[in-house]
Coordinates of N, CA and C in Angstrom, one line a residue:
M39 N 131.3 109.1 64.9 CA 130.5 109.5 66.0 C 129.0 109.2 65.8
G40 N 128.5 109.4 64.6 CA 127.1 109.1 64.3 C 126.8 107.7 64.5
R41 N 127.8 106.8 64.2 CA 127.6 105.4 64.3 C 127.4 105.0 65.8
A42 N 128.2 105.7 66.7 CA 128.1 105.4 68.1 C 126.8 105.8 68.7
V43 N 126.3 107.0 68.2 CA 125.0 107.5 68.7 C 123.9 106.5 68.2
G44 N 124.0 106.1 67.0 CA 123.0 105.1 66.5 C 123.0 103.8 67.3
G45 N 124.1 103.3 67.7 CA 124.2 102.1 68.5 C 123.6 102.3 69.9
I46 N 123.8 103.5 70.5 CA 123.2 103.8 71.8 C 121.7 103.9 71.6
G47 N 121.2 104.5 70.6 CA 119.8 104.6 70.3 C 119.1 103.3 70.1
R48 N 119.8 102.4 69.4 CA 119.2 101.0 69.2 C 119.2 100.3 70.6
R49 N 120.2 100.4 71.4 CA 120.2 99.7 72.7 C 119.1 100.3 73.6
L50 N 118.9 101.6 73.5 CA 117.8 102.2 74.3 C 116.4 101.7 73.9
L51 N 116.3 101.5 72.6 CA 115.0 101.1 72.1 C 114.7 99.6 72.5
R52 N 115.8 98.8 72.5 CA 115.6 97.4 72.9 C 115.5 97.2 74.4
N53 N 116.0 98.1 75.2 CA 116.1 97.9 76.6 C 114.6 98.1 77.2
E54 N 114.1 97.0 77.8 CA 112.8 97.0 78.3 C 112.8 97.1 79.9
R55 N 113.9 97.2 80.5 CA 114.0 97.2 81.9 C 113.2 98.4 82.5
G56 N 113.3 99.5 81.9 CA 112.6 100.7 82.4 C 111.1 100.5 82.4
A57 N 110.6 100.0 81.2 CA 109.2 99.7 81.1 C 108.7 98.7 82.1
T58 N 109.5 97.7 82.3 CA 109.1 96.7 83.3 C 109.0 97.3 84.7
A59 N 109.9 98.2 85.0 CA 109.9 98.8 86.3 C 108.7 99.7 86.5
V60 N 108.3 100.4 85.4 CA 107.1 101.2 85.5 C 105.8 100.3 85.6
E61 N 105.8 99.2 84.9 CA 104.7 98.3 85.1 C 104.5 97.8 86.5
Y62 N 105.7 97.4 87.1 CA 105.6 96.9 88.5 C 105.2 98.0 89.4
G63 N 105.7 99.2 89.1 CA 105.3 100.4 90.0 C 103.8 100.6 89.9
L64 N 103.2 100.5 88.7 CA 101.7 100.6 88.6 C 101.0 99.5 89.3
I65 N 101.5 98.3 89.2 CA 100.9 97.2 89.9 C 100.9 97.4 91.5
V66 N 102.0 97.9 92.0 CA 102.2 98.1 93.4 C 101.2 99.3 93.8
A67 N 101.2 100.3 93.0 CA 100.3 101.4 93.3 C 98.8 101.0 93.4
L68 N 98.4 100.1 92.5 CA 97.0 99.6 92.5 C 96.8 98.8 93.7
M69 N 97.8 98.0 94.1 CA 97.6 97.1 95.3 C 97.5 98.0 96.5
V70 N 98.3 99.0 96.6 CA 98.2 99.9 97.8 C 96.9 100.6 97.8
L71 N 96.4 101.0 96.7 CA 95.1 101.7 96.6 C 94.0 100.7 97.1
A72 N 94.0 99.5 96.6 CA 93.0 98.5 97.0 C 93.1 98.2 98.5
M73 N 94.3 98.2 99.1 CA 94.5 98.0 100.5 C 93.9 99.2 101.3
L74 N 94.2 100.4 100.8 CA 93.6 101.5 101.5 C 92.1 101.6 101.5
V75 N 91.5 101.2 100.4 CA 90.0 101.1 100.3 C 89.5 100.1 101.3
G76 N 90.2 98.9 101.3 CA 89.7 97.8 102.2 C 89.9 98.2 103.7
M77 N 91.0 98.9 104.0 CA 91.2 99.3 105.4 C 90.2 100.4 105.8
Q78 N 89.8 101.2 104.9 CA 88.8 102.3 105.2 C 87.5 101.6 105.5
A79 N 87.1 100.6 104.7 CA 85.9 99.9 105.0 C 85.9 99.2 106.3
F80 N 87.1 98.6 106.6 CA 87.2 97.9 107.9 C 87.2 98.9 109.1
A81 N 87.8 100.0 108.9 CA 87.8 101.0 109.9 C 86.3 101.5 110.2
D82 N 85.6 101.7 109.2 CA 84.2 102.2 109.3 C 83.4 101.2 110.1
E83 N 83.5 99.9 109.8 CA 82.8 98.8 110.5 C 83.2 98.8 111.9
T84 N 84.5 98.9 112.2 CA 85.0 98.8 113.5 C 84.5 100.0 114.4
T85 N 84.5 101.2 113.8 CA 84.1 102.3 114.5 C 82.6 102.2 114.8
A86 N 81.8 101.7 113.9 CA 80.4 101.5 114.1 C 80.2 100.5 115.3
M87 N 81.0 99.4 115.3 CA 80.9 98.4 116.3 C 81.2 99.0 117.7
W88 N 82.2 99.7 117.8 CA 82.6 100.3 119.1 C 81.6 101.4 119.6
T89 N 81.0 102.1 118.6 CA 80.0 103.0 119.0 C 78.8 102.3 119.6
E90 N 78.4 101.2 119.0 CA 77.3 100.4 119.5 C 77.6 99.8 120.9
V91 N 78.9 99.4 121.1 CA 79.3 98.9 122.4 C 79.2 100.0 123.4
S92 N 79.7 101.2 123.0 CA 79.7 102.3 123.9 C 78.3 102.7 124.3
S93 N 77.4 102.7 123.4 CA 76.0 103.0 123.7 C 75.4 102.0 124.6
G94 N 75.7 100.7 124.4 CA 75.2 99.6 125.2 C 75.7 99.7 126.7
V95 N 77.0 100.1 126.8 CA 77.5 100.2 128.1 C 76.9 101.4 128.8
A96 N 76.7 102.5 128.1 CA 76.1 103.7 128.7 C 74.7 103.5 129.2
E97 N 73.9 102.7 128.4 CA 72.6 102.3 128.8 C 72.6 101.4 130.0
A98 N 73.5 100.5 130.1 CA 73.6 99.6 131.2 C 74.0 100.3 132.5
M99 N 74.8 101.4 132.3 CA 75.2 102.2 133.5 C 74.1 103.1 134.1
D100 N 73.1 103.4 133.2 CA 72.0 104.3 133.7 C 71.0 103.5 134.5

């Protein structure tokens, strides 16, 4: 029985699939974070633009 447990332990230490999945998960998380930051900056610019358009239309209507 000790021999079987030792074999499983060696296989677990050599198995890198879990580590690779974690690395890919971290890469995806960083990409999502970068996308969220970029989208926030884009949203701020767009909001400022439409506020300016709204002010211009309001002035033109007066």
